PDB file of C-alpha atoms in Angstrom:
ATOM      1  CA  MET I   1      18.864  22.056  -5.818  1.00 90.00           C
ATOM      2  CA  LYS I   2      21.468  19.295  -5.870  1.00 96.00           C
ATOM      3  CA  ASN I   3      21.117  17.329  -2.637  1.00 98.00           C
ATOM      4  CA  ILE I   4      17.865  15.578  -1.777  1.00 98.00           C
ATOM      5  CA  ALA I   5      16.816  13.600   1.288  1.00 98.00           C
ATOM      6  CA  VAL I   6      13.977  11.084   0.999  1.00 98.00           C
ATOM      7  CA  ILE I   7      12.429   9.749   4.194  1.00 98.00           C
ATOM      8  CA  GLY I   8      10.986   6.249   3.885  1.00 97.00           C
ATOM      9  CA  ALA I   9      12.353   3.419   1.741  1.00 97.00           C
ATOM     10  CA  GLY I  10       9.006   1.774   1.014  1.00 94.00           C
ATOM     11  CA  THR I  11       7.183   1.657  -2.307  1.00 92.00           C
ATOM     12  CA  MET I  12       6.837   5.418  -2.715  1.00 96.00           C
ATOM     13  CA  GLY I  13      10.099   6.393  -1.032  1.00 97.00           C
ATOM     14  CA  ASN I  14      12.345   4.130  -3.073  1.00 97.00           C
ATOM     15  CA  GLY I  15      10.522   5.204  -6.236  1.00 98.00           C
ATOM     16  CA  ILE I  16      11.080   8.882  -5.435  1.00 98.00           C
ATOM     17  CA  ALA I  17      14.737   8.229  -4.618  1.00 98.00           C
ATOM     18  CA  HIS I  18      15.089   6.332  -7.905  1.00 98.00           C
ATOM     19  CA  VAL I  19      13.694   9.209  -9.982  1.00 98.00           C
ATOM     20  CA  PHE I  20      15.861  11.866  -8.323  1.00 98.00           C
ATOM     21  CA  ALA I  21      19.018   9.738  -8.541  1.00 98.00           C
ATOM     22  CA  GLN I  22      18.399   8.837 -12.172  1.00 98.00           C
ATOM     23  CA  SER I  23      18.019  12.557 -12.931  1.00 98.00           C
ATOM     24  CA  GLY I  24      21.481  13.244 -11.509  1.00 98.00           C
ATOM     25  CA  TYR I  25      20.649  14.401  -7.975  1.00 98.00           C
ATOM     26  CA  LYS I  26      22.502  13.180  -4.904  1.00 98.00           C
ATOM     27  CA  VAL I  27      19.989  11.355  -2.735  1.00 98.00           C
ATOM     28  CA  ASN I  28      20.102  10.427   0.948  1.00 98.00           C
ATOM     29  CA  LEU I  29      17.527   7.667   1.443  1.00 98.00           C
ATOM     30  CA  ILE I  30      16.541   7.457   5.109  1.00 98.00           C
ATOM     31  CA  ASP I  31      14.629   4.792   7.023  1.00 97.00           C
ATOM     32  CA  ILE I  32      14.704   3.597  10.632  1.00 96.00           C
ATOM     33  CA  SER I  33      15.402   0.042   9.454  1.00 94.00           C
ATOM     34  CA  GLN I  34      18.509  -1.060   7.550  1.00 96.00           C
ATOM     35  CA  GLU I  35      16.475  -4.017   6.315  1.00 97.00           C
ATOM     36  CA  SER I  36      13.949  -1.614   4.756  1.00 96.00           C
ATOM     37  CA  LEU I  37      16.773   0.344   3.150  1.00 98.00           C
ATOM     38  CA  ASP I  38      18.246  -2.846   1.705  1.00 98.00           C
ATOM     39  CA  ARG I  39      14.858  -3.826   0.288  1.00 97.00           C
ATOM     40  CA  GLY I  40      14.444  -0.337  -1.156  1.00 97.00           C
ATOM     41  CA  ILE I  41      17.807  -0.462  -2.932  1.00 98.00           C
ATOM     42  CA  ALA I  42      17.005  -3.971  -4.197  1.00 98.00           C
ATOM     43  CA  THR I  43      13.732  -2.671  -5.657  1.00 97.00           C
ATOM     44  CA  ILE I  44      15.477   0.257  -7.340  1.00 98.00           C
ATOM     45  CA  THR I  45      18.064  -2.127  -8.787  1.00 98.00           C
ATOM     46  CA  LYS I  46      15.337  -4.460 -10.064  1.00 97.00           C
ATOM     47  CA  ASN I  47      13.477  -1.580 -11.703  1.00 97.00           C
ATOM     48  CA  LEU I  48      16.677  -0.300 -13.309  1.00 98.00           C
ATOM     49  CA  ASP I  49      17.373  -3.803 -14.631  1.00 97.00           C
ATOM     50  CA  ARG I  50      13.890  -3.870 -16.142  1.00 95.00           C
ATOM     51  CA  MET I  51      14.520  -0.524 -17.839  1.00 96.00           C
ATOM     52  CA  LEU I  52      17.894  -1.799 -19.040  1.00 96.00           C
ATOM     53  CA  SER I  53      16.347  -4.923 -20.557  1.00 96.00           C
ATOM     54  CA  LYS I  54      13.848  -2.762 -22.439  1.00 95.00           C
ATOM     55  CA  GLY I  55      16.582  -0.513 -23.805  1.00 95.00           C
ATOM     56  CA  LYS I  56      15.355   2.567 -21.928  1.00 95.00           C
ATOM     57  CA  ILE I  57      18.695   3.132 -20.174  1.00 96.00           C
ATOM     58  CA  GLU I  58      22.313   2.057 -20.557  1.00 96.00           C
ATOM     59  CA  GLU I  59      24.427   0.117 -18.047  1.00 96.00           C
ATOM     60  CA  THR I  60      26.249   3.363 -17.205  1.00 97.00           C
ATOM     61  CA  ASP I  61      22.922   5.016 -16.353  1.00 97.00           C
ATOM     62  CA  LYS I  62      22.122   2.218 -13.916  1.00 97.00           C
ATOM     63  CA  ALA I  63      25.556   2.509 -12.273  1.00 98.00           C
ATOM     64  CA  LYS I  64      25.321   6.306 -11.945  1.00 98.00           C
ATOM     65  CA  THR I  65      21.820   6.112 -10.479  1.00 98.00           C
ATOM     66  CA  LEU I  66      22.862   3.650  -7.779  1.00 98.00           C
ATOM     67  CA  THR I  67      26.036   5.624  -7.044  1.00 98.00           C
ATOM     68  CA  ASN I  68      23.908   8.735  -6.462  1.00 98.00           C
ATOM     69  CA  ILE I  69      22.074   7.087  -3.547  1.00 98.00           C
ATOM     70  CA  ASN I  70      23.400   6.873   0.006  1.00 98.00           C
ATOM     71  CA  THR I  71      21.432   5.267   2.829  1.00 98.00           C
ATOM     72  CA  PHE I  72      21.004   6.380   6.441  1.00 98.00           C
ATOM     73  CA  THR I  73      19.092   5.131   9.473  1.00 98.00           C
ATOM     74  CA  GLU I  74      19.172   8.495  11.275  1.00 97.00           C
ATOM     75  CA  LEU I  75      17.534  11.759  10.212  1.00 97.00           C
ATOM     76  CA  SER I  76      20.301  13.732  11.915  1.00 97.00           C
ATOM     77  CA  LYS I  77      22.862  12.233   9.525  1.00 97.00           C
ATOM     78  CA  GLY I  78      20.835  12.225   6.323  1.00 97.00           C
ATOM     79  CA  ILE I  79      19.105  15.621   6.364  1.00 98.00           C
ATOM     80  CA  PRO I  80      21.805  18.269   7.081  1.00 96.00           C
ATOM     81  CA  ASN I  81      23.200  20.016   3.986  1.00 95.00           C
ATOM     82  CA  THR I  82      20.287  18.982   1.775  1.00 98.00           C
ATOM     83  CA  ASP I  83      18.257  21.412  -0.333  1.00 98.00           C
ATOM     84  CA  LEU I  84      15.005  19.454  -0.235  1.00 98.00           C
ATOM     85  CA  VAL I  85      13.566  16.804   2.065  1.00 98.00           C
ATOM     86  CA  VAL I  86      10.738  14.643   0.710  1.00 98.00           C
ATOM     87  CA  GLU I  87       8.853  12.725   3.401  1.00 98.00           C
ATOM     88  CA  ALA I  88       7.309   9.465   2.172  1.00 97.00           C
ATOM     89  CA  ALA I  89       6.561   7.718   5.453  1.00 94.00           C
ATOM     90  CA  THR I  90       3.376   5.986   6.584  1.00 89.00           C
ATOM     91  CA  GLU I  91       0.139   7.882   5.894  1.00 89.00           C
ATOM     92  CA  LYS I  92      -0.503   8.637   9.569  1.00 90.00           C
ATOM     93  CA  LEU I  93      -0.910  12.211  10.793  1.00 93.00           C
ATOM     94  CA  GLU I  94       0.911  11.730  14.098  1.00 95.00           C
ATOM     95  CA  ILE I  95       3.926  10.199  12.344  1.00 96.00           C
ATOM     96  CA  LYS I  96       4.134  13.032   9.833  1.00 97.00           C
ATOM     97  CA  LEU I  97       3.806  15.752  12.480  1.00 98.00           C
ATOM     98  CA  SER I  98       6.582  14.165  14.531  1.00 97.00           C
ATOM     99  CA  LEU I  99       8.815  13.835  11.473  1.00 98.00           C
ATOM    100  CA  PHE I 100       8.282  17.415  10.351  1.00 98.00           C
ATOM    101  CA  LYS I 101       9.129  18.772  13.780  1.00 98.00           C
ATOM    102  CA  GLU I 102      12.419  16.891  13.648  1.00 98.00           C
ATOM    103  CA  MET I 103      13.041  17.718   9.983  1.00 98.00           C
ATOM    104  CA  ASP I 104      12.539  21.395  10.740  1.00 98.00           C
ATOM    105  CA  ALA I 105      14.954  21.310  13.675  1.00 97.00           C
ATOM    106  CA  ILE I 106      17.849  19.727  11.782  1.00 97.00           C
ATOM    107  CA  SER I 107      17.440  21.171   8.271  1.00 97.00           C
ATOM    108  CA  GLY I 108      18.855  24.469   7.060  1.00 95.00           C
ATOM    109  CA  PRO I 109      16.742  27.654   7.006  1.00 96.00           C
ATOM    110  CA  ASN I 110      16.406  27.503   3.219  1.00 96.00           C
ATOM    111  CA  THR I 111      15.696  23.775   2.953  1.00 98.00           C
ATOM    112  CA  ILE I 112      12.277  23.029   1.461  1.00 98.00           C
ATOM    113  CA  LEU I 113      10.288  20.389   3.352  1.00 98.00           C
ATOM    114  CA  ALA I 114       7.936  18.387   1.124  1.00 98.00           C
ATOM    115  CA  THR I 115       5.523  15.594   1.901  1.00 98.00           C
ATOM    116  CA  ASN I 116       4.300  12.865  -0.422  1.00 97.00           C
ATOM    117  CA  THR I 117       1.040  12.607   1.520  1.00 96.00           C
ATOM    118  CA  SER I 118      -1.933  11.657  -0.607  1.00 92.00           C
ATOM    119  CA  SER I 119      -4.585  13.255   1.583  1.00 92.00           C
ATOM    120  CA  ILE I 120      -3.354  14.902   4.821  1.00 94.00           C
ATOM    121  CA  SER I 121      -3.481  18.703   5.175  1.00 96.00           C
ATOM    122  CA  ILE I 122      -0.281  20.462   4.158  1.00 98.00           C
ATOM    123  CA  THR I 123      -1.304  23.438   6.285  1.00 98.00           C
ATOM    124  CA  GLN I 124      -1.629  21.252   9.385  1.00 97.00           C
ATOM    125  CA  ILE I 125       1.756  19.633   8.767  1.00 98.00           C
ATOM    126  CA  ALA I 126       3.416  23.009   8.118  1.00 98.00           C
ATOM    127  CA  ALA I 127       2.025  24.440  11.373  1.00 98.00           C
ATOM    128  CA  VAL I 128       4.411  22.326  13.484  1.00 98.00           C
ATOM    129  CA  THR I 129       7.445  23.849  11.756  1.00 98.00           C
ATOM    130  CA  GLY I 130       9.106  27.236  12.062  1.00 98.00           C
ATOM    131  CA  LYS I 131       9.054  27.803   8.304  1.00 98.00           C
ATOM    132  CA  PRO I 132       5.547  27.006   6.985  1.00 98.00           C
ATOM    133  CA  ASP I 133       6.314  29.031   3.860  1.00 98.00           C
ATOM    134  CA  LYS I 134       8.799  26.301   2.863  1.00 98.00           C
ATOM    135  CA  VAL I 135       6.448  23.347   3.396  1.00 98.00           C
ATOM    136  CA  ILE I 136       4.660  21.897   0.374  1.00 98.00           C
ATOM    137  CA  GLY I 137       2.960  18.767  -0.882  1.00 98.00           C
ATOM    138  CA  MET I 138       4.724  16.782  -3.598  1.00 98.00           C
ATOM    139  CA  HIS I 139       2.374  13.880  -4.281  1.00 98.00           C
ATOM    140  CA  PHE I 140       3.962  11.412  -6.698  1.00 97.00           C
ATOM    141  CA  MET I 141       1.900   8.654  -8.318  1.00 95.00           C
ATOM    142  CA  ASN I 142       2.707   4.953  -8.020  1.00 91.00           C
ATOM    143  CA  PRO I 143       4.861   3.543  -9.598  1.00 92.00           C
ATOM    144  CA  VAL I 144       6.952   6.704  -9.382  1.00 96.00           C
ATOM    145  CA  PRO I 145       9.504   5.935 -12.151  1.00 95.00           C
ATOM    146  CA  ILE I 146       6.666   5.427 -14.659  1.00 94.00           C
ATOM    147  CA  MET I 147       3.825   7.781 -13.755  1.00 95.00           C
ATOM    148  CA  LYS I 148       4.210  11.343 -15.043  1.00 97.00           C
ATOM    149  CA  LEU I 149       1.918  13.273 -12.695  1.00 97.00           C
ATOM    150  CA  VAL I 150       3.048  15.053  -9.541  1.00 98.00           C
ATOM    151  CA  GLU I 151       0.336  16.849  -7.568  1.00 98.00           C
ATOM    152  CA  ILE I 152       1.876  19.997  -6.098  1.00 98.00           C
ATOM    153  CA  ILE I 153      -0.172  21.067  -3.079  1.00 98.00           C
ATOM    154  CA  ARG I 154       0.141  24.538  -1.610  1.00 97.00           C
ATOM    155  CA  GLY I 155      -0.553  24.908   2.080  1.00 97.00           C
ATOM    156  CA  TYR I 156      -2.126  28.094   3.394  1.00 97.00           C
ATOM    157  CA  ASN I 157       1.321  29.610   4.045  1.00 97.00           C
ATOM    158  CA  THR I 158       3.336  28.003   1.240  1.00 98.00           C
ATOM    159  CA  SER I 159       5.210  30.782  -0.566  1.00 98.00           C
ATOM    160  CA  GLU I 160       5.183  31.512  -4.268  1.00 98.00           C
ATOM    161  CA  ASP I 161       8.956  30.960  -4.386  1.00 98.00           C
ATOM    162  CA  THR I 162       8.641  27.502  -2.809  1.00 98.00           C
ATOM    163  CA  THR I 163       5.848  26.531  -5.187  1.00 98.00           C
ATOM    164  CA  LYS I 164       7.768  27.699  -8.242  1.00 98.00           C
ATOM    165  CA  ALA I 165      10.930  25.887  -7.113  1.00 98.00           C
ATOM    166  CA  ILE I 166       9.079  22.581  -6.730  1.00 98.00           C
ATOM    167  CA  MET I 167       7.156  23.020  -9.984  1.00 98.00           C
ATOM    168  CA  ASP I 168      10.431  23.648 -11.832  1.00 98.00           C
ATOM    169  CA  LEU I 169      12.144  20.744 -10.090  1.00 98.00           C
ATOM    170  CA  SER I 170       9.329  18.378 -11.074  1.00 98.00           C
ATOM    171  CA  LEU I 171       9.782  19.354 -14.714  1.00 98.00           C
ATOM    172  CA  LYS I 172      13.500  18.575 -14.448  1.00 98.00           C
ATOM    173  CA  LEU I 173      12.554  15.090 -13.268  1.00 98.00           C
ATOM    174  CA  GLY I 174      10.563  14.609 -16.465  1.00 97.00           C
ATOM    175  CA  LYS I 175       7.259  14.842 -14.599  1.00 98.00           C
ATOM    176  CA  THR I 176       4.137  16.903 -15.216  1.00 98.00           C
ATOM    177  CA  PRO I 177       3.458  19.017 -12.102  1.00 98.00           C
ATOM    178  CA  THR I 178      -0.108  20.139 -11.471  1.00 98.00           C
ATOM    179  CA  GLU I 179      -0.776  22.731  -8.777  1.00 97.00           C
ATOM    180  CA  VAL I 180      -3.774  22.162  -6.502  1.00 96.00           C
ATOM    181  CA  ASN I 181      -5.014  23.691  -3.262  1.00 95.00           C
ATOM    182  CA  ASP I 182      -4.992  22.144   0.187  1.00 96.00           C
ATOM    183  CA  TYR I 183      -8.273  20.304   0.756  1.00 94.00           C
ATOM    184  CA  PRO I 184      -8.730  16.704   1.975  1.00 93.00           C
ATOM    185  CA  GLY I 185      -7.768  14.221  -0.741  1.00 94.00           C
ATOM    186  CA  PHE I 186      -6.555  17.058  -3.003  1.00 96.00           C
ATOM    187  CA  VAL I 187      -7.728  16.203  -6.571  1.00 96.00           C
ATOM    188  CA  ALA I 188      -6.471  12.697  -7.383  1.00 95.00           C
ATOM    189  CA  ASN I 189      -7.789  10.906  -4.312  1.00 96.00           C
ATOM    190  CA  ARG I 190     -10.854  13.071  -3.862  1.00 96.00           C
ATOM    191  CA  ILE I 191     -12.057  11.620  -7.175  1.00 97.00           C
ATOM    192  CA  LEU I 192     -10.374   8.199  -7.143  1.00 97.00           C
ATOM    193  CA  MET I 193     -11.184   6.988  -3.619  1.00 97.00           C
ATOM    194  CA  PRO I 194     -14.980   7.486  -3.805  1.00 98.00           C
ATOM    195  CA  MET I 195     -14.902   5.479  -7.061  1.00 98.00           C
ATOM    196  CA  ILE I 196     -12.954   2.659  -5.402  1.00 98.00           C
ATOM    197  CA  ASN I 197     -15.242   2.821  -2.365  1.00 98.00           C
ATOM    198  CA  GLU I 198     -18.309   2.627  -4.617  1.00 98.00           C
ATOM    199  CA  ALA I 199     -16.844  -0.418  -6.364  1.00 98.00           C
ATOM    200  CA  ILE I 200     -16.433  -2.044  -2.935  1.00 98.00           C
ATOM    201  CA  GLU I 201     -20.025  -1.091  -2.048  1.00 98.00           C
ATOM    202  CA  THR I 202     -21.175  -2.680  -5.316  1.00 98.00           C
ATOM    203  CA  LEU I 203     -19.425  -5.907  -4.323  1.00 98.00           C
ATOM    204  CA  TYR I 204     -20.694  -5.637  -0.723  1.00 98.00           C
ATOM    205  CA  HIS I 205     -24.302  -5.422  -1.908  1.00 98.00           C
ATOM    206  CA  GLY I 206     -23.921  -8.384  -4.253  1.00 98.00           C
ATOM    207  CA  VAL I 207     -24.493  -6.522  -7.496  1.00 98.00           C
ATOM    208  CA  ALA I 208     -21.583  -8.341  -9.163  1.00 98.00           C
ATOM    209  CA  GLY I 209     -18.394 -10.230  -8.373  1.00 98.00           C
ATOM    210  CA  VAL I 210     -14.849  -8.893  -8.153  1.00 98.00           C
ATOM    211  CA  GLU I 211     -13.737  -9.776 -11.675  1.00 98.00           C
ATOM    212  CA  GLU I 212     -17.069  -8.710 -13.163  1.00 98.00           C
ATOM    213  CA  ILE I 213     -16.839  -5.244 -11.571  1.00 98.00           C
ATOM    214  CA  ASP I 214     -13.262  -4.790 -12.735  1.00 98.00           C
ATOM    215  CA  THR I 215     -14.097  -6.031 -16.245  1.00 98.00           C
ATOM    216  CA  VAL I 216     -16.911  -3.488 -16.602  1.00 98.00           C
ATOM    217  CA  MET I 217     -14.597  -0.640 -15.643  1.00 98.00           C
ATOM    218  CA  LYS I 218     -11.683  -1.844 -17.792  1.00 98.00           C
ATOM    219  CA  LEU I 219     -13.654  -2.590 -20.954  1.00 98.00           C
ATOM    220  CA  GLY I 220     -16.495  -0.122 -20.494  1.00 98.00           C
ATOM    221  CA  MET I 221     -14.563   2.877 -19.175  1.00 97.00           C
ATOM    222  CA  ALA I 222     -11.118   2.160 -20.691  1.00 97.00           C
ATOM    223  CA  HIS I 223      -9.422   2.004 -17.282  1.00 96.00           C
ATOM    224  CA  PRO I 224      -6.091   0.144 -17.460  1.00 94.00           C
ATOM    225  CA  MET I 225      -6.894  -1.578 -14.162  1.00 96.00           C
ATOM    226  CA  GLY I 226     -10.210  -2.254 -12.453  1.00 98.00           C
ATOM    227  CA  PRO I 227     -10.944  -0.350  -9.213  1.00 98.00           C
ATOM    228  CA  LEU I 228     -10.786  -3.423  -6.961  1.00 98.00           C
ATOM    229  CA  GLN I 229      -7.480  -4.569  -8.435  1.00 97.00           C
ATOM    230  CA  LEU I 230      -6.194  -1.005  -8.139  1.00 97.00           C
ATOM    231  CA  ALA I 231      -7.244  -0.921  -4.490  1.00 97.00           C
ATOM    232  CA  ASP I 232      -5.212  -4.102  -3.927  1.00 97.00           C
ATOM    233  CA  PHE I 233      -2.228  -2.466  -5.601  1.00 94.00           C
ATOM    234  CA  ILE I 234      -2.520   0.753  -3.551  1.00 93.00           C
ATOM    235  CA  GLY I 235      -3.127  -1.161  -0.315  1.00 95.00           C
ATOM    236  CA  LEU I 236      -6.547  -1.450   1.297  1.00 97.00           C
ATOM    237  CA  ASP I 237      -5.199   0.070   4.505  1.00 96.00           C
ATOM    238  CA  VAL I 238      -4.039   3.123   2.542  1.00 93.00           C
ATOM    239  CA  CYS I 239      -7.441   3.405   0.836  1.00 96.00           C
ATOM    240  CA  LEU I 240      -9.170   3.235   4.221  1.00 97.00           C
ATOM    241  CA  SER I 241      -6.846   5.861   5.696  1.00 94.00           C
ATOM    242  CA  ILE I 242      -7.481   8.298   2.835  1.00 95.00           C
ATOM    243  CA  LEU I 243     -11.251   7.805   2.998  1.00 97.00           C
ATOM    244  CA  ASN I 244     -11.174   8.443   6.750  1.00 96.00           C
ATOM    245  CA  VAL I 245      -9.204  11.672   6.215  1.00 94.00           C
ATOM    246  CA  MET I 246     -11.784  12.883   3.688  1.00 96.00           C
ATOM    247  CA  TYR I 247     -14.725  11.773   5.834  1.00 96.00           C
ATOM    248  CA  ASP I 248     -13.281  13.586   8.858  1.00 95.00           C
ATOM    249  CA  GLY I 249     -12.407  16.643   6.787  1.00 94.00           C
ATOM    250  CA  PHE I 250     -15.695  17.093   4.923  1.00 95.00           C
ATOM    251  CA  LYS I 251     -18.118  15.396   7.370  1.00 95.00           C
ATOM    252  CA  ASN I 252     -19.923  14.123   4.271  1.00 96.00           C
ATOM    253  CA  PRO I 253     -21.313  10.550   4.369  1.00 95.00           C
ATOM    254  CA  LYS I 254     -20.383   9.964   0.727  1.00 95.00           C
ATOM    255  CA  TYR I 255     -16.768   9.561   1.888  1.00 97.00           C
ATOM    256  CA  ALA I 256     -17.590   7.029   4.626  1.00 98.00           C
ATOM    257  CA  PRO I 257     -15.630   3.814   3.960  1.00 98.00           C
ATOM    258  CA  CYS I 258     -17.606   0.699   3.071  1.00 98.00           C
ATOM    259  CA  PRO I 259     -17.935  -1.791   5.999  1.00 98.00           C
ATOM    260  CA  LEU I 260     -16.411  -4.482   3.772  1.00 98.00           C
ATOM    261  CA  LEU I 261     -13.246  -2.388   3.356  1.00 98.00           C
ATOM    262  CA  VAL I 262     -13.046  -1.813   7.118  1.00 98.00           C
ATOM    263  CA  ASN I 263     -13.419  -5.528   7.837  1.00 98.00           C
ATOM    264  CA  MET I 264     -10.831  -6.541   5.260  1.00 98.00           C
ATOM    265  CA  VAL I 265      -8.272  -4.171   6.751  1.00 98.00           C
ATOM    266  CA  MET I 266      -8.990  -5.464  10.258  1.00 98.00           C
ATOM    267  CA  ALA I 267      -8.463  -8.994   8.912  1.00 98.00           C
ATOM    268  CA  ASN I 268      -5.122  -7.886   7.395  1.00 98.00           C
ATOM    269  CA  LYS I 269      -6.349  -8.544   3.857  1.00 98.00           C
ATOM    270  CA  LEU I 270      -4.498  -5.527   2.474  1.00 97.00           C
ATOM    271  CA  GLY I 271      -3.957  -6.494  -1.162  1.00 97.00           C
ATOM    272  CA  VAL I 272      -0.700  -7.213  -2.938  1.00 94.00           C
ATOM    273  CA  LYS I 273       1.532  -6.432   0.040  1.00 92.00           C
ATOM    274  CA  SER I 274      -0.202  -8.924   2.334  1.00 95.00           C
ATOM    275  CA  GLY I 275      -0.731 -11.553  -0.367  1.00 96.00           C
ATOM    276  CA  GLU I 276      -4.512 -11.286  -0.374  1.00 97.00           C
ATOM    277  CA  GLY I 277      -7.122  -8.595  -0.901  1.00 98.00           C
ATOM    278  CA  PHE I 278      -9.913  -8.711  -3.435  1.00 98.00           C
ATOM    279  CA  TYR I 279      -7.647 -11.091  -5.343  1.00 97.00           C
ATOM    280  CA  ASP I 280      -5.420 -13.890  -4.031  1.00 96.00           C
ATOM    281  CA  TYR I 281      -1.725 -13.248  -4.744  1.00 95.00           C
ATOM    282  CA  THR I 282      -0.363 -16.280  -2.906  1.00 88.00           C
ATOM    283  CA  ILE I 283      -1.255 -18.929  -5.475  1.00 71.00           C
ATOM    284  CA  SER I 284       0.009 -17.320  -8.660  1.00 56.00           C
ATOM    285  CA  LYS I 285       2.300 -14.610  -9.922  1.00 52.00           C
ATOM    286  CA  LYS I 286      -0.610 -12.181 -10.053  1.00 50.00           C
ATOM    287  CA  ALA I 287       1.151  -9.558  -7.908  1.00 48.00           C
ATOM    288  CA  GLU I 288       4.011  -9.429 -10.377  1.00 54.00           C
ATOM    289  CA  LYS I 289       1.583  -9.190 -13.273  1.00 51.00           C
ATOM    290  CA  VAL I 290      -0.218  -6.316 -11.566  1.00 51.00           C
ATOM    291  CA  SER I 291       3.025  -4.391 -11.124  1.00 50.00           C
ATOM    292  CA  ASP I 292       4.141  -5.149 -14.674  1.00 50.00           C
ATOM    293  CA  GLN I 293       1.042  -3.452 -16.090  1.00 47.00           C
ATOM    294  CA  PHE I 294       2.671  -0.154 -15.135  1.00 43.00           C
ATOM    295  CA  LYS I 295       6.226  -0.918 -16.235  1.00 42.00           C
TER     296      LYS I 295
END
């Protein structure tokens, strides 16, 4: 594989594009908005500058990485002649199904179609394509340039060849691929999201305050970030979406999202990206500090 298309220039998409480009792959970064693409490239540049200041890369590495990325606002221009397409769009089933139908129609017969979904069924996504054997989950962790894990999720029809190709590719990116099967939430979020939801329930029932809950988990369980702060970093809307996928998939009440989480999302208190969640990011530089914990 030499040519990669990444769909979505948001937090995950620009991180995925960054990692591929830094590893020497030619990347077509695609988004419907040129403004989003510009923000994505600005984020990649900022992250490269941070790595440069810490002596992790040279100036030539930064230049080569940015040169390896081209931007497009149309799938029909960015996907043809690529070996792999990684979808990193909004975590909404209808959006992903629509994208995969289009991706399938304009990609080559041997192009692997991957999704960065953190919870949605790979089998269901693959079913709308004509090559379900070449559809796979490639779930990167945030922030992508730093975190080593990639969950590789096999759909019901994903072939052995496709799985091996993506496992090998992940290793070439300097990541640690871990193969899991296709069940709601996979492994990472099936374990993480109930913990975050329980932390929200603990707050909702008045057992302790936000900082107290996070302090217990950081100092008592050696977590680098408390669950409520982590939820802010992930995005409360994303947390709610994943919990709903698991609740719908398993029909088990333990995955039902806390009413406090539902209300906060309805009130647009989404965490770092909205400026307020369990913590207030509008008064201080807390959002930057949160991000810097991973860099």
